[in-house]
Tab-separated table of N, CA, C and O in Angstrom:
chain	number	residue	atom	x	y	z
B	1	ASP	N	102.658	95.302	117.501
B	1	ASP	CA	103.698	96.633	117.833
B	1	ASP	C	103.395	97.848	118.023
B	1	ASP	O	101.702	98.023	117.963
B	2	GLU	N	103.676	98.455	116.809
B	2	GLU	CA	103.477	100.053	116.793
B	2	GLU	C	101.490	99.877	116.218
B	2	GLU	O	101.081	101.127	116.164
B	3	GLN	N	102.504	99.269	114.643
B	3	GLN	CA	100.881	98.921	113.891
B	3	GLN	C	99.419	99.173	114.457
B	3	GLN	O	98.457	99.103	113.963
B	4	ALA	N	99.706	97.186	115.030
B	4	ALA	CA	98.384	96.245	115.404
B	4	ALA	C	98.500	95.348	116.234
B	4	ALA	O	99.378	95.427	117.326
B	5	ILE	N	97.539	95.057	116.848
B	5	ILE	CA	97.740	93.915	117.624
B	5	ILE	C	97.043	92.176	116.639
B	5	ILE	O	96.708	91.938	115.720
B	6	TYR	N	98.001	91.189	116.671
B	6	TYR	CA	98.244	90.091	116.286
B	6	TYR	C	97.552	88.750	116.938
B	6	TYR	O	97.843	89.231	117.863
B	7	VAL	N	96.112	87.958	116.849
B	7	VAL	CA	95.871	87.419	117.820
B	7	VAL	C	94.546	86.582	116.794
B	7	VAL	O	94.448	87.543	115.642
B	8	HIS	N	94.961	84.956	117.562
B	8	HIS	CA	94.331	84.301	117.044
B	8	HIS	C	92.545	83.895	116.243
B	8	HIS	O	92.284	84.181	115.370
B	9	ALA	N	92.208	84.791	117.476
B	9	ALA	CA	91.070	85.218	117.207
B	9	ALA	C	89.974	86.250	117.324
B	9	ALA	O	89.157	86.605	116.871
B	10	GLY	N	90.123	86.792	118.083
B	10	GLY	CA	89.823	88.356	119.131
B	10	GLY	C	89.937	88.552	119.893
B	10	GLY	O	90.936	87.959	121.529
B	11	LEU	N	89.048	89.832	119.966
B	11	LEU	CA	89.614	91.250	121.800
B	11	LEU	C	88.411	90.231	122.513
B	11	LEU	O	87.474	91.038	122.151
B	12	VAL	N	88.176	91.283	123.431
B	12	VAL	CA	87.566	92.098	123.896
B	12	VAL	C	86.914	93.018	124.460
B	12	VAL	O	88.307	93.569	125.580
B	13	PRO	N	86.813	94.492	123.719
B	13	PRO	CA	86.731	95.197	123.424
B	13	PRO	C	86.724	96.375	124.719
B	13	PRO	O	86.509	96.073	125.455
B	14	GLY	N	88.009	96.559	124.634
B	14	GLY	CA	88.291	97.889	126.174
B	14	GLY	C	89.087	96.542	127.012
B	14	GLY	O	89.935	97.497	128.238
B	15	ALA	N	89.402	96.016	126.900
B	15	ALA	CA	90.945	94.896	127.291
B	15	ALA	C	91.791	95.116	126.572
B	15	ALA	O	91.907	94.388	126.188
B	16	HIS	N	92.792	94.679	128.274
B	16	HIS	CA	94.617	94.798	127.395
B	16	HIS	C	94.427	93.176	127.195
B	16	HIS	O	93.547	92.113	127.877
B	17	PRO	N	94.898	93.125	126.164
B	17	PRO	CA	95.412	90.914	125.757
B	17	PRO	C	95.979	90.533	126.331
B	17	PRO	O	95.292	89.263	127.074
B	18	ALA	N	96.206	91.350	127.846
B	18	ALA	CA	97.660	90.361	128.957
B	18	ALA	C	96.364	90.197	130.245
B	18	ALA	O	96.342	89.465	130.488
B	19	GLU	N	95.152	90.784	129.791
B	19	GLU	CA	94.386	91.337	130.959
B	19	GLU	C	93.008	89.512	129.605
B	19	GLU	O	92.063	90.449	130.850
B	20	THR	N	93.296	89.342	129.302
B	20	THR	CA	91.793	88.524	128.273
B	20	THR	C	91.896	87.363	129.003
B	20	THR	O	92.958	86.729	128.593
B	21	ASP	N	90.529	86.980	129.164
B	21	ASP	CA	90.378	84.953	129.452
B	21	ASP	C	91.282	84.588	128.126
B	21	ASP	O	90.866	84.751	127.118
B	22	PRO	N	92.082	83.261	127.956
B	22	PRO	CA	93.650	83.280	126.668
B	22	PRO	C	92.194	81.973	126.444
B	22	PRO	O	92.122	81.972	124.371
B	23	ASP	N	90.988	82.322	126.866
B	23	ASP	CA	90.181	81.375	125.371
B	23	ASP	C	89.473	82.036	124.609
B	23	ASP	O	89.259	81.500	123.460
B	24	ILE	N	89.689	83.347	124.743
B	24	ILE	CA	88.983	84.275	123.927
B	24	ILE	C	89.720	83.934	123.296
B	24	ILE	O	89.179	84.827	121.650
B	25	LEU	N	91.247	84.468	123.407
B	25	LEU	CA	92.170	85.535	122.126
B	25	LEU	C	92.940	84.207	121.104
B	25	LEU	O	92.665	83.903	119.979
B	26	ILE	N	91.646	82.858	121.905
B	26	ILE	CA	92.209	81.189	120.731
B	26	ILE	C	90.605	81.059	120.287
B	26	ILE	O	90.931	81.149	119.347
B	27	TRP	N	89.949	81.347	120.565
B	27	TRP	CA	88.615	81.027	120.716
B	27	TRP	C	87.883	81.267	119.705
B	27	TRP	O	86.287	81.007	119.366
B	28	THR	N	87.153	82.814	120.759
B	28	THR	CA	86.617	83.887	120.781
B	28	THR	C	85.204	83.677	118.608
B	28	THR	O	86.628	83.516	118.211
B	29	ARG	N	84.656	83.601	118.553
B	29	ARG	CA	84.018	84.407	117.411
B	29	ARG	C	82.701	85.326	117.946
B	29	ARG	O	81.282	84.623	117.471
B	30	ASP	N	82.833	86.901	118.618
B	30	ASP	CA	81.885	87.626	119.028
B	30	ASP	C	81.273	88.575	117.880
B	30	ASP	O	82.310	88.312	117.603
B	31	LEU	N	80.517	88.108	116.738
B	31	LEU	CA	79.505	88.533	116.054
B	31	LEU	C	79.547	90.381	116.660
B	31	LEU	O	80.069	91.499	115.796
B	32	ASP	N	79.871	90.377	117.915
B	32	ASP	CA	80.319	92.054	117.583
B	32	ASP	C	81.426	92.505	118.120
B	32	ASP	O	81.606	93.681	117.653
B	33	PHE	N	82.151	91.965	117.994
B	33	PHE	CA	83.516	92.398	118.447
B	33	PHE	C	83.766	92.791	116.120
B	33	PHE	O	84.032	94.202	116.586
B	34	TYR	N	82.996	91.400	115.531
B	34	TYR	CA	83.270	92.097	114.151
B	34	TYR	C	83.002	93.152	113.423
B	34	TYR	O	83.309	93.928	112.983
B	35	ARG	N	81.868	93.338	114.343
B	35	ARG	CA	81.010	94.147	113.590
B	35	ARG	C	81.460	95.291	114.289
B	35	ARG	O	81.362	97.040	114.176
B	36	GLY	N	81.273	95.494	115.388
B	36	GLY	CA	81.499	96.992	116.694
B	36	GLY	C	82.865	97.020	116.987
B	36	GLY	O	83.195	98.649	117.651
B	37	TYR	N	84.276	96.786	117.076
B	37	TYR	CA	85.127	97.007	117.338
B	37	TYR	C	86.224	97.934	115.716
B	37	TYR	O	86.349	97.910	115.508
B	38	GLU	N	86.208	99.061	117.144
B	38	GLU	CA	86.631	101.015	116.913
B	38	GLU	C	88.228	100.714	117.556
B	38	GLU	O	88.981	101.459	117.742
B	39	GLY	N	88.904	99.219	118.613
B	39	GLY	CA	90.028	100.300	118.961
B	39	GLY	C	91.490	100.529	117.945
B	39	GLY	O	91.268	99.824	116.881
B	40	LYS	N	92.982	99.718	118.364
B	40	LYS	CA	93.905	100.179	116.834
B	40	LYS	C	93.808	98.649	116.513
B	40	LYS	O	92.803	97.681	117.195
B	41	LEU	N	94.422	98.729	115.461
B	41	LEU	CA	93.459	97.576	114.470
B	41	LEU	C	94.913	97.070	114.774
B	41	LEU	O	95.232	96.142	115.394
B	42	CYS	N	93.604	95.446	114.694
B	42	CYS	CA	92.956	93.989	115.061
B	42	CYS	C	93.391	92.841	114.160
B	42	CYS	O	92.590	92.530	113.724
B	43	VAL	N	94.666	91.984	113.882
B	43	VAL	CA	94.622	91.668	112.478
B	43	VAL	C	93.971	89.856	113.426
B	43	VAL	O	95.744	89.594	114.751
B	44	PHE	N	93.459	89.128	113.335
B	44	PHE	CA	93.050	87.915	113.623
B	44	PHE	C	92.374	86.823	112.986
B	44	PHE	O	92.650	87.498	111.206
B	45	GLY	N	92.320	85.569	112.753
B	45	GLY	CA	92.511	84.438	112.220
B	45	GLY	C	91.537	83.956	112.690
B	45	GLY	O	90.000	83.882	113.544
B	46	HIS	N	91.607	82.126	113.075
B	46	HIS	CA	90.136	81.858	113.058
B	46	HIS	C	89.346	81.844	112.937
B	46	HIS	O	88.423	80.250	112.380
B	47	THR	N	88.665	82.434	112.599
B	47	THR	CA	86.840	82.832	111.255
B	47	THR	C	87.440	82.667	110.343
B	47	THR	O	87.461	84.024	109.529
B	48	PRO	N	86.658	81.919	109.201
B	48	PRO	CA	87.287	81.926	108.147
B	48	PRO	C	86.052	83.296	107.235
B	48	PRO	O	84.890	83.619	108.325
B	49	THR	N	86.918	84.490	106.798
B	49	THR	CA	86.257	85.466	106.463
B	49	THR	C	84.658	85.523	105.318
B	49	THR	O	84.121	86.379	106.048
B	50	HIS	N	84.622	84.359	104.766
B	50	HIS	CA	83.193	83.118	104.072
B	50	HIS	C	81.931	83.203	105.478
B	50	HIS	O	80.722	84.003	105.308
B	51	PHE	N	82.774	83.246	106.629
B	51	PHE	CA	81.543	83.379	106.956
B	51	PHE	C	81.784	84.702	108.742
B	51	PHE	O	81.017	84.390	109.564
B	52	LEU	N	82.159	85.888	108.303
B	52	LEU	CA	82.202	86.753	108.610
B	52	LEU	C	81.084	88.034	108.120
B	52	LEU	O	80.738	87.309	107.369
B	53	PRO	N	80.575	88.955	109.079
B	53	PRO	CA	79.572	89.457	108.405
B	53	PRO	C	79.475	90.472	107.461
B	53	PRO	O	80.770	90.937	106.605
B	54	LYS	N	78.775	90.380	106.231
B	54	LYS	CA	78.992	90.987	104.945
B	54	LYS	C	79.891	91.909	104.987
B	54	LYS	O	79.934	92.222	103.533
B	55	GLU	N	78.855	92.843	105.758
B	55	GLU	CA	79.060	94.221	105.503
B	55	GLU	C	80.737	94.501	105.698
B	55	GLU	O	81.634	95.343	105.279
B	56	GLY	N	81.286	93.679	105.788
B	56	GLY	CA	83.064	93.441	105.511
B	56	GLY	C	83.761	93.059	104.525
B	56	GLY	O	84.765	92.884	104.903
B	57	ARG	N	83.178	91.948	104.197
B	57	ARG	CA	83.698	91.670	103.594
B	57	ARG	C	84.338	91.948	102.290
B	57	ARG	O	84.184	92.458	101.267
B	58	ASN	N	85.499	91.476	101.521
B	58	ASN	CA	86.924	92.150	100.100
B	58	ASN	C	85.573	90.865	99.379
B	58	ASN	O	85.811	90.021	98.922
B	59	THR	N	84.830	91.448	98.620
B	59	THR	CA	83.867	90.342	97.785
B	59	THR	C	84.161	90.701	96.249
B	59	THR	O	84.075	89.691	95.211
B	60	ARG	N	86.113	90.956	96.497
B	60	ARG	CA	86.564	91.990	94.089
B	60	ARG	C	87.039	90.089	93.951
B	60	ARG	O	87.748	90.095	93.082
B	61	ARG	N	86.647	89.564	95.886
B	61	ARG	CA	87.914	88.047	95.124
B	61	ARG	C	86.607	87.171	95.985
B	61	ARG	O	86.557	86.862	97.262
B	62	LYS	N	86.971	86.069	95.746
B	62	LYS	CA	86.664	84.509	95.539
B	62	LYS	C	87.033	84.808	97.522
B	62	LYS	O	85.983	84.381	97.626
B	63	PHE	N	88.548	85.117	97.788
B	63	PHE	CA	88.904	84.370	99.003
B	63	PHE	C	89.291	85.502	99.476
B	63	PHE	O	90.582	86.163	99.107
B	64	GLY	N	88.472	86.591	99.659
B	64	GLY	CA	88.853	88.393	100.549
B	64	GLY	C	88.733	88.367	101.714
B	64	GLY	O	88.730	86.936	102.326
B	65	ILE	N	89.963	88.946	102.459
B	65	ILE	CA	89.345	88.910	103.334
B	65	ILE	C	88.354	89.954	103.679
B	65	ILE	O	87.530	90.674	103.219
B	66	TYR	N	88.779	90.755	105.594
B	66	TYR	CA	87.645	90.361	106.111
B	66	TYR	C	87.666	92.357	106.807
B	66	TYR	O	88.985	92.690	107.418
B	67	ILE	N	87.600	93.252	106.717
B	67	ILE	CA	88.055	94.916	106.820
B	67	ILE	C	86.963	95.774	107.567
B	67	ILE	O	86.079	95.287	106.725
B	68	HIS	N	86.417	95.518	109.249
B	68	HIS	CA	86.012	96.652	108.546
B	68	HIS	C	86.429	96.287	110.571
B	68	HIS	O	85.791	96.819	110.914
B	69	GLY	N	85.873	98.419	110.542
B	69	GLY	CA	86.270	98.964	111.851
B	69	GLY	C	87.834	98.679	111.892
B	69	GLY	O	88.739	99.619	111.580
B	70	GLY	N	87.645	98.184	113.439
B	70	GLY	CA	89.789	98.227	113.848
B	70	GLY	C	89.828	96.928	113.494
B	70	GLY	O	91.403	96.524	114.336
B	71	CYS	N	88.864	96.073	112.880
B	71	CYS	CA	89.370	94.360	112.309
B	71	CYS	C	90.360	93.620	111.364
B	71	CYS	O	89.463	94.691	110.230
B	72	VAL	N	91.036	93.237	111.183
B	72	VAL	CA	90.725	92.738	110.322
B	72	VAL	C	91.473	90.996	110.173
B	72	VAL	O	92.702	90.962	110.805
B	73	GLY	N	90.105	90.762	109.268
B	73	GLY	CA	90.163	89.239	109.652
B	73	GLY	C	91.151	88.558	108.310
B	73	GLY	O	90.274	88.930	107.537
B	74	ILE	N	92.060	87.573	108.578
B	74	ILE	CA	93.189	87.049	107.420
B	74	ILE	C	92.726	85.636	107.027
B	74	ILE	O	93.310	84.714	106.135
B	75	ASP	N	91.742	84.560	107.257
B	75	ASP	CA	91.217	83.410	107.122
B	75	ASP	C	90.998	83.505	106.442
B	75	ASP	O	89.870	83.047	106.774
B	76	THR	N	91.171	83.378	105.269
B	76	THR	CA	91.185	82.735	104.081
B	76	THR	C	90.718	80.957	103.825
B	76	THR	O	89.962	81.093	102.470
B	77	SER	N	90.731	80.604	104.950
B	77	SER	CA	90.282	78.880	104.251
B	77	SER	C	89.498	79.080	104.330
B	77	SER	O	87.711	79.158	105.387
B	78	GLY	N	88.920	77.165	104.443
B	78	GLY	CA	87.936	76.610	104.053
B	78	GLY	C	87.519	75.780	104.078
B	78	GLY	O	86.851	74.597	103.909
B	79	PHE	N	88.004	75.909	102.298
B	79	PHE	CA	88.166	74.974	101.623
B	79	PHE	C	89.015	74.079	100.712
B	79	PHE	O	89.976	75.174	100.682
B	80	GLU	N	88.659	73.817	100.060
B	80	GLU	CA	90.085	72.853	99.226
B	80	GLU	C	90.883	73.513	98.818
B	80	GLU	O	91.827	73.395	98.244
B	81	ASP	N	90.386	74.223	98.061
B	81	ASP	CA	91.087	75.534	96.520
B	81	ASP	C	91.211	76.881	97.320
B	81	ASP	O	91.808	77.768	97.126
B	82	SER	N	91.075	76.791	98.655
B	82	SER	CA	91.836	77.866	99.574
B	82	SER	C	93.150	78.512	99.343
B	82	SER	O	93.655	77.927	99.495
B	83	PRO	N	93.615	79.634	99.991
B	83	PRO	CA	94.777	80.224	99.906
B	83	PRO	C	94.472	80.756	101.673
B	83	PRO	O	94.536	80.357	102.302
B	84	LEU	N	96.017	80.638	101.112
B	84	LEU	CA	96.571	81.350	102.827
B	84	LEU	C	97.106	82.517	102.500
B	84	LEU	O	97.961	82.529	101.553
B	85	SER	N	96.354	83.224	102.957
B	85	SER	CA	96.632	84.961	102.986
B	85	SER	C	98.178	85.249	104.148
B	85	SER	O	97.691	84.786	105.985
B	86	CYS	N	97.709	86.731	104.575
B	86	CYS	CA	99.478	87.784	104.787
B	86	CYS	C	98.947	88.215	104.906
B	86	CYS	O	98.959	89.239	103.101
B	87	LEU	N	98.853	89.289	105.662
B	87	LEU	CA	99.054	90.955	105.336
B	87	LEU	C	100.428	91.839	105.959
B	87	LEU	O	99.995	91.951	107.237
B	88	ASN	N	100.862	92.572	105.226
B	88	ASN	CA	101.634	93.352	104.787
B	88	ASN	C	100.733	94.371	106.226
B	88	ASN	O	100.809	95.275	105.361
B	89	VAL	N	100.732	94.673	107.273
B	89	VAL	CA	99.854	96.034	108.039
B	89	VAL	C	100.357	97.535	107.351
B	89	VAL	O	99.784	98.004	107.951
B	90	GLU	N	102.247	97.689	106.719
B	90	GLU	CA	102.264	98.907	106.948
B	90	GLU	C	102.696	99.156	105.690
B	90	GLU	O	101.811	100.384	105.652
B	91	THR	N	102.445	98.026	104.343
B	91	THR	CA	101.944	99.048	103.241
B	91	THR	C	100.594	98.221	102.476
B	91	THR	O	99.590	98.523	101.725
B	92	PHE	N	99.852	97.463	103.369
B	92	PHE	CA	98.677	97.136	103.091
B	92	PHE	C	98.030	96.030	101.856
B	92	PHE	O	97.307	95.971	101.128
B	93	ALA	N	99.416	95.044	101.941
B	93	ALA	CA	98.764	94.683	100.904
B	93	ALA	C	99.205	93.111	101.255
B	93	ALA	O	99.397	93.193	101.991
B	94	LEU	N	98.401	92.708	100.676
B	94	LEU	CA	97.412	90.726	100.812
B	94	LEU	C	98.220	90.150	100.179
B	94	LEU	O	98.328	90.417	98.801
B	95	TYR	N	98.533	89.210	100.542
B	95	TYR	CA	99.879	87.886	99.535
B	95	TYR	C	98.871	86.474	100.287
B	95	TYR	O	98.695	86.159	101.061
B	96	GLN	N	98.304	86.314	98.609
B	96	GLN	CA	98.016	84.665	99.604
B	96	GLN	C	98.373	83.185	97.699
B	96	GLN	O	99.394	83.314	96.935
B	97	ALA	N	99.434	82.813	98.856
B	97	ALA	CA	99.787	81.387	98.230
B	97	ALA	C	98.648	79.939	98.734
B	97	ALA	O	97.390	80.356	99.439
B	98	TYR	N	98.030	79.721	96.681
B	98	TYR	CA	97.105	78.949	96.742
B	98	TYR	C	98.290	76.602	96.394
B	98	TYR	O	99.050	77.069	96.696
B	99	PRO	N	96.655	75.892	97.283
B	99	PRO	CA	97.105	74.814	97.210
B	99	PRO	C	98.233	74.381	95.483
B	99	PRO	O	99.180	73.809	95.459
B	100	SER	N	97.619	75.126	94.921
B	100	SER	CA	98.413	74.643	93.603
B	100	SER	C	99.359	75.474	92.951
B	100	SER	O	100.228	75.261	92.217
B	101	GLY	N	99.911	76.039	94.079
B	101	GLY	CA	101.142	77.574	94.003
B	101	GLY	C	101.202	77.966	93.339
B	101	GLY	O	102.015	78.781	92.970
B	102	ARG	N	100.064	79.010	92.546
B	102	ARG	CA	99.323	80.261	92.178
B	102	ARG	C	99.936	81.175	94.240
B	102	ARG	O	98.989	80.770	94.674
B	103	THR	N	100.270	82.302	93.069
B	103	THR	CA	100.494	82.300	94.200
B	103	THR	C	100.047	84.543	93.544
B	103	THR	O	99.765	85.069	93.013
B	104	ASP	N	99.200	85.806	94.443
B	104	ASP	CA	98.558	86.353	94.301
B	104	ASP	C	99.080	87.674	95.549
B	104	ASP	O	98.606	87.661	96.281
B	105	VAL	N	99.587	88.235	94.299
B	105	VAL	CA	99.288	90.366	95.745
B	105	VAL	C	98.669	91.406	95.327
B	105	VAL	O	98.779	91.275	93.763
B	106	GLU	N	97.766	91.490	96.097
B	106	GLU	CA	96.780	92.832	96.432
B	106	GLU	C	97.190	93.522	96.538
B	106	GLU	O	97.362	93.332	98.212
B	107	ARG	N	97.932	94.954	95.899
B	107	ARG	CA	97.955	96.176	97.833
B	107	ARG	C	96.000	96.301	97.430
B	107	ARG	O	95.859	97.548	96.765
B	108	MET	N	96.271	96.909	98.928
B	108	MET	CA	95.629	97.071	99.546
B	108	MET	C	94.307	98.451	100.359
B	108	MET	O	93.879	98.891	101.039
B	109	ARG	N	95.653	99.821	100.269
B	109	ARG	CA	96.243	100.679	100.385
B	109	ARG	C	93.910	101.385	100.973
B	109	ARG	O	94.217	101.856	101.981
B	110	GLN	N	93.407	101.615	99.956
B	110	GLN	CA	92.515	101.954	99.673
B	110	GLN	C	91.781	101.153	100.876
B	110	GLN	O	91.181	101.859	101.405
B	111	ALA	N	91.597	100.174	101.444
B	111	ALA	CA	90.737	99.632	102.626
B	111	ALA	C	91.142	100.067	103.583
B	111	ALA	O	90.890	99.453	104.856
B	112	LYS	N	92.514	100.171	104.278
B	112	LYS	CA	93.868	100.062	105.530
B	112	LYS	C	92.967	101.194	106.726
B	112	LYS	O	92.676	102.539	105.467
B	113	PRO	N	92.495	100.411	107.346
B	113	PRO	CA	91.325	101.947	108.062
B	113	PRO	C	92.144	102.354	108.329
B	113	PRO	O	93.622	102.497	108.950
B	114	GLU	N	91.544	103.264	109.086
B	114	GLU	CA	93.008	104.990	110.166
B	114	GLU	C	92.767	104.195	111.390
B	114	GLU	O	91.979	103.623	111.760
B	115	LEU	N	95.082	104.458	111.241
B	115	LEU	CA	94.915	103.593	112.738
B	115	LEU	C	94.087	104.323	113.879
B	115	LEU	O	94.321	105.447	113.771
B	116	VAL	N	93.561	103.840	115.050
B	116	VAL	CA	93.532	104.018	115.916
B	116	VAL	C	94.382	103.962	117.047
B	116	VAL	O	94.612	102.930	117.390
B	117	LEU	N	95.717	104.978	117.296
B	117	LEU	CA	96.676	104.394	118.389
B	117	LEU	C	96.325	104.574	119.553
B	117	LEU	O	96.461	105.307	119.977
B	118	THR	N	95.419	103.750	120.655
B	118	THR	CA	94.943	104.159	121.550
B	118	THR	C	95.579	102.979	122.650
B	118	THR	O	95.429	101.519	120.725
B	119	ALA	N	95.279	102.370	123.429
B	119	ALA	CA	95.669	100.704	124.339
B	119	ALA	C	94.420	100.416	123.815
B	119	ALA	O	93.086	101.274	123.514
B	120	VAL	N	94.378	99.013	123.943
B	120	VAL	CA	92.971	98.591	123.716
B	120	VAL	C	91.984	98.821	124.346
B	120	VAL	O	92.546	98.327	125.792
């Protein structure tokens, strides 16, 4: 949509998702993508944020999301007590639901990257 690209795992910078090998969209774990992607905002999961480069991790929260360049990683799972996370890209509000039933909402507007409104 006009806000972002949503993909399970990642992208090939410079390639349109429709022209990308589906295995990359679903399975990639490419450090160059996480560290260097500067295209249109890309929201992805697949790789838990605690495995992503430190320079983009939100360390204010135990289970923070990853924001670096045009990348936003929202897979905050991987531990028994970790939440399911959802991000509203228009307001940059982070919603997290924990196995215990607790829910949190954090307004992250200050962390929102500048949108690059170009093709991928």
